[in-house]
Amino acid sequence: MRLITKESITAFMNAQKFNKANMSVEVLPNVTILKLHNNAIAYRYNDPQRTLMITNCGWFTPTTKERLNALPNVNIYQKSFKWFLNGKEWDGSKTDIN
């Protein structure tokens, strides 16, 4: 895992502002947003369950996959040009992670 991935995910999970190279974390009153190239790829809502939602914003790239895989309970892999999220085929749309 790249250092920037570790740093950005740590900031995201701790609701801390972050901005380095192609990664940023925006902290709002109700949600923390993880961005890759200014595309919001993960949301962590400040509710009692701390709901996590991910998306690839239409970018099926190795970098997007690496950043999302660094999040808890996220396992994305690719097989025959298709992406799978936690064992189920995934089109990259917004998905809640439990």
mmCIF file of N, CA, C and O in Angstrom:
data_model
loop_
_atom_site.group_PDB
_atom_site.id
_atom_site.type_symbol
_atom_site.label_atom_id
_atom_site.label_comp_id
_atom_site.label_asym_id
_atom_site.label_seq_id
_atom_site.Cartn_x
_atom_site.Cartn_y
_atom_site.Cartn_z
ATOM 1 N N MET A 1 0.845 -1.176 0.000
ATOM 2 C CA MET A 1 0.000 0.000 0.000
ATOM 3 C C MET A 1 0.893 1.243 0.000
ATOM 4 O O MET A 1 1.868 1.318 0.727
ATOM 5 N N ARG A 2 0.513 2.192 -0.800
ATOM 6 C CA ARG A 2 1.283 3.430 -0.899
ATOM 7 C C ARG A 2 1.101 4.293 0.353
ATOM 8 O O ARG A 2 0.059 4.251 1.001
ATOM 9 N N LEU A 3 2.115 5.086 0.649
ATOM 10 C CA LEU A 3 2.081 5.957 1.813
ATOM 11 C C LEU A 3 0.905 6.940 1.723
ATOM 12 O O LEU A 3 0.215 7.173 2.713
ATOM 13 N N ILE A 4 0.654 7.502 0.546
ATOM 14 C CA ILE A 4 -0.440 8.466 0.407
ATOM 15 C C ILE A 4 -1.786 7.799 0.693
ATOM 16 O O ILE A 4 -2.697 8.421 1.235
ATOM 17 N N THR A 5 -1.907 6.531 0.366
ATOM 18 C CA THR A 5 -3.142 5.808 0.675
ATOM 19 C C THR A 5 -3.312 5.700 2.179
ATOM 20 O O THR A 5 -4.386 5.997 2.714
ATOM 21 N N LYS A 6 -2.266 5.291 2.870
ATOM 22 C CA LYS A 6 -2.324 5.167 4.334
ATOM 23 C C LYS A 6 -2.666 6.502 4.982
ATOM 24 O O LYS A 6 -3.522 6.575 5.864
ATOM 25 N N GLU A 7 -1.997 7.560 4.543
ATOM 26 C CA GLU A 7 -2.213 8.879 5.139
ATOM 27 C C GLU A 7 -3.637 9.383 4.901
ATOM 28 O O GLU A 7 -4.292 9.887 5.812
ATOM 29 N N SER A 8 -4.121 9.233 3.681
ATOM 30 C CA SER A 8 -5.454 9.745 3.364
ATOM 31 C C SER A 8 -6.548 8.936 4.057
ATOM 32 O O SER A 8 -7.523 9.508 4.559
ATOM 33 N N ILE A 9 -6.386 7.623 4.141
ATOM 34 C CA ILE A 9 -7.385 6.789 4.806
ATOM 35 C C ILE A 9 -7.387 7.062 6.310
ATOM 36 O O ILE A 9 -8.450 7.135 6.937
ATOM 37 N N THR A 10 -6.227 7.248 6.900
ATOM 38 C CA THR A 10 -6.146 7.579 8.328
ATOM 39 C C THR A 10 -6.870 8.889 8.604
ATOM 40 O O THR A 10 -7.667 8.992 9.539
ATOM 41 N N ALA A 11 -6.617 9.897 7.776
ATOM 42 C CA ALA A 11 -7.297 11.192 7.941
ATOM 43 C C ALA A 11 -8.802 11.030 7.762
ATOM 44 O O ALA A 11 -9.591 11.572 8.540
ATOM 45 N N PHE A 12 -9.209 10.278 6.757
ATOM 46 C CA PHE A 12 -10.631 10.056 6.483
ATOM 47 C C PHE A 12 -11.317 9.371 7.663
ATOM 48 O O PHE A 12 -12.371 9.807 8.114
ATOM 49 N N MET A 13 -10.729 8.319 8.185
ATOM 50 C CA MET A 13 -11.349 7.568 9.279
ATOM 51 C C MET A 13 -11.387 8.374 10.579
ATOM 52 O O MET A 13 -12.236 8.147 11.427
ATOM 53 N N ASN A 14 -10.463 9.338 10.720
ATOM 54 C CA ASN A 14 -10.420 10.181 11.911
ATOM 55 C C ASN A 14 -11.071 11.545 11.701
ATOM 56 O O ASN A 14 -10.948 12.433 12.550
ATOM 57 N N ALA A 15 -11.729 11.725 10.559
ATOM 58 C CA ALA A 15 -12.407 12.987 10.230
ATOM 59 C C ALA A 15 -11.476 14.188 10.362
ATOM 60 O O ALA A 15 -11.801 15.190 10.988
ATOM 61 N N GLN A 16 -10.298 14.076 9.723
ATOM 62 C CA GLN A 16 -9.316 15.156 9.724
ATOM 63 C C GLN A 16 -9.099 15.649 8.299
ATOM 64 O O GLN A 16 -8.995 14.837 7.366
ATOM 65 N N LYS A 17 -9.000 16.957 8.145
ATOM 66 C CA LYS A 17 -8.738 17.513 6.819
ATOM 67 C C LYS A 17 -7.399 17.002 6.304
ATOM 68 O O LYS A 17 -6.450 16.819 7.072
ATOM 69 N N PHE A 18 -7.330 16.775 4.988
ATOM 70 C CA PHE A 18 -6.109 16.252 4.365
ATOM 71 C C PHE A 18 -6.091 16.723 2.919
ATOM 72 O O PHE A 18 -7.127 16.762 2.260
ATOM 73 N N ASN A 19 -4.893 17.053 2.429
ATOM 74 C CA ASN A 19 -4.735 17.429 1.029
ATOM 75 C C ASN A 19 -3.295 17.182 0.628
ATOM 76 O O ASN A 19 -2.388 17.857 1.112
ATOM 77 N N LYS A 20 -3.096 16.179 -0.231
ATOM 78 C CA LYS A 20 -1.751 15.848 -0.693
ATOM 79 C C LYS A 20 -1.859 15.183 -2.061
ATOM 80 O O LYS A 20 -2.617 14.230 -2.231
ATOM 81 N N ALA A 21 -1.118 15.714 -3.013
ATOM 82 C CA ALA A 21 -1.081 15.184 -4.380
ATOM 83 C C ALA A 21 -2.509 15.037 -4.920
ATOM 84 O O ALA A 21 -3.237 16.015 -4.990
ATOM 85 N N ASN A 22 -2.917 13.812 -5.254
ATOM 86 C CA ASN A 22 -4.234 13.608 -5.860
ATOM 87 C C ASN A 22 -5.316 13.235 -4.848
ATOM 88 O O ASN A 22 -6.439 12.931 -5.227
ATOM 89 N N MET A 23 -4.996 13.258 -3.557
ATOM 90 C CA MET A 23 -5.937 12.851 -2.511
ATOM 91 C C MET A 23 -6.309 14.018 -1.615
ATOM 92 O O MET A 23 -5.476 14.872 -1.320
ATOM 93 N N SER A 24 -7.566 14.030 -1.170
ATOM 94 C CA SER A 24 -7.986 15.015 -0.186
ATOM 95 C C SER A 24 -9.109 14.445 0.656
ATOM 96 O O SER A 24 -9.800 13.507 0.250
ATOM 97 N N VAL A 25 -9.242 15.017 1.844
ATOM 98 C CA VAL A 25 -10.337 14.667 2.747
ATOM 99 C C VAL A 25 -11.003 15.969 3.144
ATOM 100 O O VAL A 25 -10.355 16.899 3.610
ATOM 101 N N GLU A 26 -12.315 16.016 2.936
ATOM 102 C CA GLU A 26 -13.117 17.180 3.294
ATOM 103 C C GLU A 26 -13.988 16.796 4.492
ATOM 104 O O GLU A 26 -14.662 15.762 4.458
ATOM 105 N N VAL A 27 -13.963 17.617 5.527
ATOM 106 C CA VAL A 27 -14.746 17.341 6.733
ATOM 107 C C VAL A 27 -15.867 18.369 6.828
ATOM 108 O O VAL A 27 -15.618 19.563 6.944
ATOM 109 N N LEU A 28 -17.095 17.867 6.760
ATOM 110 C CA LEU A 28 -18.287 18.706 6.875
ATOM 111 C C LEU A 28 -19.017 18.326 8.163
ATOM 112 O O LEU A 28 -18.703 17.299 8.768
ATOM 113 N N PRO A 29 -20.001 19.111 8.599
ATOM 114 C CA PRO A 29 -20.673 18.802 9.860
ATOM 115 C C PRO A 29 -21.297 17.401 9.916
ATOM 116 O O PRO A 29 -21.266 16.752 10.947
ATOM 117 N N ASN A 30 -21.856 16.914 8.798
ATOM 118 C CA ASN A 30 -22.560 15.628 8.829
ATOM 119 C C ASN A 30 -21.845 14.493 8.110
ATOM 120 O O ASN A 30 -22.289 13.352 8.177
ATOM 121 N N VAL A 31 -20.774 14.801 7.383
ATOM 122 C CA VAL A 31 -20.118 13.766 6.579
ATOM 123 C C VAL A 31 -18.648 14.118 6.352
ATOM 124 O O VAL A 31 -18.289 15.290 6.277
ATOM 125 N N THR A 32 -17.836 13.082 6.248
ATOM 126 C CA THR A 32 -16.434 13.229 5.861
ATOM 127 C C THR A 32 -16.302 12.596 4.477
ATOM 128 O O THR A 32 -16.807 11.494 4.250
ATOM 129 N N ILE A 33 -15.629 13.293 3.556
ATOM 130 C CA ILE A 33 -15.566 12.856 2.166
ATOM 131 C C ILE A 33 -14.116 12.613 1.756
ATOM 132 O O ILE A 33 -13.267 13.480 1.943
ATOM 133 N N LEU A 34 -13.863 11.436 1.180
ATOM 134 C CA LEU A 34 -12.553 11.082 0.638
ATOM 135 C C LEU A 34 -12.590 11.325 -0.861
ATOM 136 O O LEU A 34 -13.482 10.823 -1.556
ATOM 137 N N LYS A 35 -11.632 12.106 -1.364
ATOM 138 C CA LYS A 35 -11.615 12.453 -2.788
ATOM 139 C C LYS A 35 -10.309 12.015 -3.445
ATOM 140 O O LYS A 35 -9.238 12.185 -2.874
ATOM 141 N N LEU A 36 -10.455 11.491 -4.652
ATOM 142 C CA LEU A 36 -9.321 11.140 -5.506
ATOM 143 C C LEU A 36 -9.478 11.947 -6.784
ATOM 144 O O LEU A 36 -10.504 11.834 -7.471
ATOM 145 N N HIS A 37 -8.490 12.762 -7.108
ATOM 146 C CA HIS A 37 -8.583 13.678 -8.255
ATOM 147 C C HIS A 37 -9.882 14.478 -8.209
ATOM 148 O O HIS A 37 -10.567 14.648 -9.219
ATOM 149 N N ASN A 38 -10.251 14.918 -7.019
ATOM 150 C CA ASN A 38 -11.442 15.737 -6.757
ATOM 151 C C ASN A 38 -12.762 14.998 -7.005
ATOM 152 O O ASN A 38 -13.814 15.622 -7.073
ATOM 153 N N ASN A 39 -12.711 13.678 -7.168
ATOM 154 C CA ASN A 39 -13.914 12.856 -7.265
ATOM 155 C C ASN A 39 -14.174 12.227 -5.903
ATOM 156 O O ASN A 39 -13.289 11.565 -5.350
ATOM 157 N N ALA A 40 -15.372 12.403 -5.372
ATOM 158 C CA ALA A 40 -15.725 11.840 -4.063
ATOM 159 C C ALA A 40 -15.905 10.330 -4.205
ATOM 160 O O ALA A 40 -16.856 9.872 -4.840
ATOM 161 N N ILE A 41 -14.977 9.546 -3.630
ATOM 162 C CA ILE A 41 -15.037 8.088 -3.759
ATOM 163 C C ILE A 41 -15.517 7.400 -2.481
ATOM 164 O O ILE A 41 -15.849 6.216 -2.515
ATOM 165 N N ALA A 42 -15.556 8.127 -1.361
ATOM 166 C CA ALA A 42 -16.056 7.530 -0.116
ATOM 167 C C ALA A 42 -16.649 8.614 0.765
ATOM 168 O O ALA A 42 -16.163 9.747 0.802
ATOM 169 N N TYR A 43 -17.707 8.227 1.467
ATOM 170 C CA TYR A 43 -18.401 9.121 2.389
ATOM 171 C C TYR A 43 -18.521 8.398 3.722
ATOM 172 O O TYR A 43 -18.908 7.234 3.760
ATOM 173 N N ARG A 44 -18.226 9.094 4.801
ATOM 174 C CA ARG A 44 -18.417 8.541 6.138
ATOM 175 C C ARG A 44 -19.334 9.501 6.883
ATOM 176 O O ARG A 44 -18.944 10.612 7.233
ATOM 177 N N TYR A 45 -20.562 9.048 7.081
ATOM 178 C CA TYR A 45 -21.572 9.896 7.692
ATOM 179 C C TYR A 45 -21.437 9.892 9.210
ATOM 180 O O TYR A 45 -21.118 8.870 9.803
ATOM 181 N N ASN A 46 -21.674 11.054 9.815
ATOM 182 C CA ASN A 46 -21.522 11.223 11.257
ATOM 183 C C ASN A 46 -22.808 10.863 11.986
ATOM 184 O O ASN A 46 -23.311 11.621 12.790
ATOM 185 N N ASP A 47 -23.334 9.687 11.693
ATOM 186 C CA ASP A 47 -24.503 9.188 12.396
ATOM 187 C C ASP A 47 -24.038 8.160 13.431
ATOM 188 O O ASP A 47 -22.863 7.800 13.454
ATOM 189 N N PRO A 48 -24.926 7.689 14.284
ATOM 190 C CA PRO A 48 -24.494 6.733 15.320
ATOM 191 C C PRO A 48 -23.842 5.469 14.756
ATOM 192 O O PRO A 48 -22.956 4.899 15.369
ATOM 193 N N GLN A 49 -24.263 5.040 13.559
ATOM 194 C CA GLN A 49 -23.676 3.849 12.957
ATOM 195 C C GLN A 49 -22.410 4.157 12.156
ATOM 196 O O GLN A 49 -21.739 3.239 11.706
ATOM 197 N N ARG A 50 -22.090 5.423 11.968
ATOM 198 C CA ARG A 50 -20.926 5.843 11.180
ATOM 199 C C ARG A 50 -20.938 5.163 9.812
ATOM 200 O O ARG A 50 -20.014 4.469 9.405
ATOM 201 N N THR A 51 -22.030 5.326 9.086
ATOM 202 C CA THR A 51 -22.246 4.686 7.796
ATOM 203 C C THR A 51 -21.150 5.059 6.800
ATOM 204 O O THR A 51 -20.782 6.221 6.670
ATOM 205 N N LEU A 52 -20.629 4.048 6.106
ATOM 206 C CA LEU A 52 -19.609 4.224 5.077
ATOM 207 C C LEU A 52 -20.227 3.900 3.726
ATOM 208 O O LEU A 52 -20.870 2.857 3.560
ATOM 209 N N MET A 53 -20.081 4.821 2.756
ATOM 210 C CA MET A 53 -20.573 4.607 1.401
ATOM 211 C C MET A 53 -19.411 4.817 0.443
ATOM 212 O O MET A 53 -18.626 5.756 0.618
ATOM 213 N N ILE A 54 -19.299 3.938 -0.564
ATOM 214 C CA ILE A 54 -18.225 4.076 -1.544
ATOM 215 C C ILE A 54 -18.779 4.108 -2.959
ATOM 216 O O ILE A 54 -19.894 3.657 -3.225
ATOM 217 N N THR A 55 -17.976 4.635 -3.867
ATOM 218 C CA THR A 55 -18.262 4.649 -5.303
ATOM 219 C C THR A 55 -16.921 4.788 -6.021
ATOM 220 O O THR A 55 -15.952 5.279 -5.439
ATOM 221 N N ASN A 56 -16.879 4.353 -7.275
ATOM 222 C CA ASN A 56 -15.646 4.593 -8.024
ATOM 223 C C ASN A 56 -15.799 5.755 -8.996
ATOM 224 O O ASN A 56 -14.886 6.050 -9.760
ATOM 225 N N CYS A 57 -16.949 6.409 -8.984
ATOM 226 C CA CYS A 57 -17.231 7.575 -9.830
ATOM 227 C C CYS A 57 -17.019 7.275 -11.319
ATOM 228 O O CYS A 57 -16.705 8.169 -12.102
ATOM 229 N N GLY A 58 -17.143 6.006 -11.681
ATOM 230 C CA GLY A 58 -16.974 5.615 -13.083
ATOM 231 C C GLY A 58 -15.543 5.346 -13.494
ATOM 232 O O GLY A 58 -15.277 5.057 -14.657
ATOM 233 N N TRP A 59 -14.612 5.426 -12.544
ATOM 234 C CA TRP A 59 -13.190 5.219 -12.850
ATOM 235 C C TRP A 59 -12.759 3.832 -12.374
ATOM 236 O O TRP A 59 -12.515 3.622 -11.194
ATOM 237 N N PHE A 60 -12.636 2.893 -13.288
ATOM 238 C CA PHE A 60 -12.204 1.528 -12.980
ATOM 239 C C PHE A 60 -10.684 1.446 -13.120
ATOM 240 O O PHE A 60 -10.151 0.766 -13.998
ATOM 241 N N THR A 61 -9.977 2.159 -12.235
ATOM 242 C CA THR A 61 -8.518 2.229 -12.314
ATOM 243 C C THR A 61 -7.878 1.506 -11.129
ATOM 244 O O THR A 61 -8.497 1.368 -10.066
ATOM 245 N N PRO A 62 -6.631 1.074 -11.293
ATOM 246 C CA PRO A 62 -5.931 0.450 -10.170
ATOM 247 C C PRO A 62 -5.796 1.372 -8.958
ATOM 248 O O PRO A 62 -5.880 0.921 -7.820
ATOM 249 N N THR A 63 -5.617 2.670 -9.195
ATOM 250 C CA THR A 63 -5.476 3.619 -8.086
ATOM 251 C C THR A 63 -6.778 3.742 -7.311
ATOM 252 O O THR A 63 -6.783 3.725 -6.076
ATOM 253 N N THR A 64 -7.902 3.849 -8.012
ATOM 254 C CA THR A 64 -9.201 3.917 -7.339
ATOM 255 C C THR A 64 -9.420 2.656 -6.512
ATOM 256 O O THR A 64 -9.835 2.722 -5.353
ATOM 257 N N LYS A 65 -9.119 1.523 -7.090
ATOM 258 C CA LYS A 65 -9.293 0.246 -6.393
ATOM 259 C C LYS A 65 -8.400 0.175 -5.151
ATOM 260 O O LYS A 65 -8.845 -0.258 -4.091
ATOM 261 N N GLU A 66 -7.151 0.616 -5.270
ATOM 262 C CA GLU A 66 -6.243 0.596 -4.114
ATOM 263 C C GLU A 66 -6.760 1.476 -2.974
ATOM 264 O O GLU A 66 -6.769 1.058 -1.813
ATOM 265 N N ARG A 67 -7.206 2.690 -3.309
ATOM 266 C CA ARG A 67 -7.692 3.598 -2.263
ATOM 267 C C ARG A 67 -8.911 3.012 -1.560
ATOM 268 O O ARG A 67 -8.994 3.023 -0.336
ATOM 269 N N LEU A 68 -9.859 2.482 -2.324
ATOM 270 C CA LEU A 68 -11.063 1.917 -1.717
ATOM 271 C C LEU A 68 -10.756 0.660 -0.913
ATOM 272 O O LEU A 68 -11.337 0.435 0.150
ATOM 273 N N ASN A 69 -9.841 -0.164 -1.379
ATOM 274 C CA ASN A 69 -9.480 -1.387 -0.658
ATOM 275 C C ASN A 69 -8.831 -1.102 0.692
ATOM 276 O O ASN A 69 -8.805 -1.978 1.558
ATOM 277 N N ALA A 70 -8.332 0.090 0.892
ATOM 278 C CA ALA A 70 -7.709 0.447 2.173
ATOM 279 C C ALA A 70 -8.759 0.745 3.249
ATOM 280 O O ALA A 70 -8.423 0.833 4.428
ATOM 281 N N LEU A 71 -10.007 0.861 2.849
ATOM 282 C CA LEU A 71 -11.088 1.138 3.801
ATOM 283 C C LEU A 71 -11.523 -0.153 4.499
ATOM 284 O O LEU A 71 -11.426 -1.238 3.916
ATOM 285 N N PRO A 72 -12.015 -0.034 5.737
ATOM 286 C CA PRO A 72 -12.460 -1.232 6.458
ATOM 287 C C PRO A 72 -13.657 -1.896 5.770
ATOM 288 O O PRO A 72 -14.548 -1.210 5.259
ATOM 289 N N ASN A 73 -13.651 -3.217 5.755
ATOM 290 C CA ASN A 73 -14.739 -4.038 5.195
ATOM 291 C C ASN A 73 -14.936 -3.858 3.695
ATOM 292 O O ASN A 73 -16.021 -4.118 3.177
ATOM 293 N N VAL A 74 -13.898 -3.404 2.994
ATOM 294 C CA VAL A 74 -13.967 -3.254 1.542
ATOM 295 C C VAL A 74 -12.933 -4.184 0.915
ATOM 296 O O VAL A 74 -11.757 -4.119 1.245
ATOM 297 N N ASN A 75 -13.406 -5.048 0.017
ATOM 298 C CA ASN A 75 -12.524 -5.947 -0.720
ATOM 299 C C ASN A 75 -12.961 -5.921 -2.179
ATOM 300 O O ASN A 75 -13.969 -6.515 -2.547
ATOM 301 N N ILE A 76 -12.202 -5.194 -2.984
ATOM 302 C CA ILE A 76 -12.504 -5.070 -4.409
ATOM 303 C C ILE A 76 -11.428 -5.809 -5.187
ATOM 304 O O ILE A 76 -10.239 -5.634 -4.938
ATOM 305 N N TYR A 77 -11.865 -6.630 -6.136
ATOM 306 C CA TYR A 77 -10.930 -7.285 -7.032
ATOM 307 C C TYR A 77 -11.535 -7.294 -8.431
ATOM 308 O O TYR A 77 -12.724 -7.034 -8.613
ATOM 309 N N GLN A 78 -10.682 -7.584 -9.395
ATOM 310 C CA GLN A 78 -11.107 -7.565 -10.785
ATOM 311 C C GLN A 78 -10.884 -8.932 -11.393
ATOM 312 O O GLN A 78 -9.854 -9.566 -11.165
ATOM 313 N N LYS A 79 -11.864 -9.395 -12.175
ATOM 314 C CA LYS A 79 -11.755 -10.671 -12.870
ATOM 315 C C LYS A 79 -12.462 -10.535 -14.214
ATOM 316 O O LYS A 79 -13.618 -10.093 -14.259
ATOM 317 N N SER A 80 -11.775 -10.857 -15.285
ATOM 318 C CA SER A 80 -12.340 -10.761 -16.639
ATOM 319 C C SER A 80 -12.937 -9.377 -16.901
ATOM 320 O O SER A 80 -14.057 -9.249 -17.405
ATOM 321 N N PHE A 81 -12.201 -8.341 -16.533
ATOM 322 C CA PHE A 81 -12.566 -6.938 -16.756
ATOM 323 C C PHE A 81 -13.781 -6.483 -15.947
ATOM 324 O O PHE A 81 -14.312 -5.403 -16.179
ATOM 325 N N LYS A 82 -14.227 -7.275 -15.002
ATOM 326 C CA LYS A 82 -15.337 -6.897 -14.135
ATOM 327 C C LYS A 82 -14.824 -6.702 -12.718
ATOM 328 O O LYS A 82 -13.931 -7.406 -12.278
ATOM 329 N N TRP A 83 -15.425 -5.736 -12.020
ATOM 330 C CA TRP A 83 -15.060 -5.484 -10.630
ATOM 331 C C TRP A 83 -16.030 -6.215 -9.712
ATOM 332 O O TRP A 83 -17.230 -6.290 -9.992
ATOM 333 N N PHE A 84 -15.481 -6.702 -8.599
ATOM 334 C CA PHE A 84 -16.269 -7.383 -7.580
ATOM 335 C C PHE A 84 -16.016 -6.712 -6.240
ATOM 336 O O PHE A 84 -14.870 -6.439 -5.891
ATOM 337 N N LEU A 85 -17.089 -6.439 -5.519
ATOM 338 C CA LEU A 85 -17.019 -5.827 -4.194
ATOM 339 C C LEU A 85 -17.511 -6.854 -3.184
ATOM 340 O O LEU A 85 -18.668 -7.293 -3.264
ATOM 341 N N ASN A 86 -16.627 -7.237 -2.279
ATOM 342 C CA ASN A 86 -16.954 -8.222 -1.241
ATOM 343 C C ASN A 86 -17.633 -9.458 -1.835
ATOM 344 O O ASN A 86 -18.606 -9.973 -1.306
ATOM 345 N N GLY A 87 -17.097 -9.927 -2.966
ATOM 346 C CA GLY A 87 -17.550 -11.170 -3.578
ATOM 347 C C GLY A 87 -18.699 -11.058 -4.553
ATOM 348 O O GLY A 87 -19.069 -12.043 -5.183
ATOM 349 N N LYS A 88 -19.283 -9.855 -4.729
ATOM 350 C CA LYS A 88 -20.411 -9.685 -5.645
ATOM 351 C C LYS A 88 -20.026 -8.701 -6.738
ATOM 352 O O LYS A 88 -19.358 -7.695 -6.476
ATOM 353 N N GLU A 89 -20.473 -8.983 -7.974
ATOM 354 C CA GLU A 89 -20.167 -8.080 -9.071
ATOM 355 C C GLU A 89 -20.666 -6.676 -8.740
ATOM 356 O O GLU A 89 -21.750 -6.508 -8.178
ATOM 357 N N TRP A 90 -19.832 -5.682 -9.068
ATOM 358 C CA TRP A 90 -20.111 -4.290 -8.680
ATOM 359 C C TRP A 90 -19.874 -3.381 -9.869
ATOM 360 O O TRP A 90 -18.840 -3.452 -10.534
ATOM 361 N N ASP A 91 -20.834 -2.499 -10.110
ATOM 362 C CA ASP A 91 -20.723 -1.560 -11.235
ATOM 363 C C ASP A 91 -20.106 -0.226 -10.841
ATOM 364 O O ASP A 91 -20.018 0.690 -11.668
ATOM 365 N N GLY A 92 -19.679 -0.094 -9.593
ATOM 366 C CA GLY A 92 -19.036 1.138 -9.142
ATOM 367 C C GLY A 92 -19.989 2.176 -8.578
ATOM 368 O O GLY A 92 -19.569 3.253 -8.152
ATOM 369 N N SER A 93 -21.283 1.875 -8.591
ATOM 370 C CA SER A 93 -22.269 2.840 -8.079
ATOM 371 C C SER A 93 -22.172 2.962 -6.570
ATOM 372 O O SER A 93 -21.562 2.124 -5.896
ATOM 373 N N LYS A 94 -22.782 4.010 -6.034
ATOM 374 C CA LYS A 94 -22.741 4.250 -4.577
ATOM 375 C C LYS A 94 -23.307 3.056 -3.830
ATOM 376 O O LYS A 94 -24.426 2.600 -4.128
ATOM 377 N N THR A 95 -22.517 2.555 -2.889
ATOM 378 C CA THR A 95 -22.880 1.351 -2.147
ATOM 379 C C THR A 95 -22.528 1.537 -0.679
ATOM 380 O O THR A 95 -21.402 1.946 -0.357
ATOM 381 N N ASP A 96 -23.473 1.224 0.205
ATOM 382 C CA ASP A 96 -23.199 1.255 1.646
ATOM 383 C C ASP A 96 -22.388 0.044 2.041
ATOM 384 O O ASP A 96 -22.644 -1.069 1.585
ATOM 385 N N ILE A 97 -21.429 0.258 2.926
ATOM 386 C CA ILE A 97 -20.580 -0.811 3.447
ATOM 387 C C ILE A 97 -20.942 -0.994 4.921
ATOM 388 O O ILE A 97 -20.926 -0.049 5.700
ATOM 389 N N ASN A 98 -21.254 -2.206 5.300
ATOM 390 C CA ASN A 98 -21.614 -2.493 6.700
ATOM 391 C C ASN A 98 -20.449 -3.099 7.434
ATOM 392 O O ASN A 98 -19.633 -3.754 6.945
#
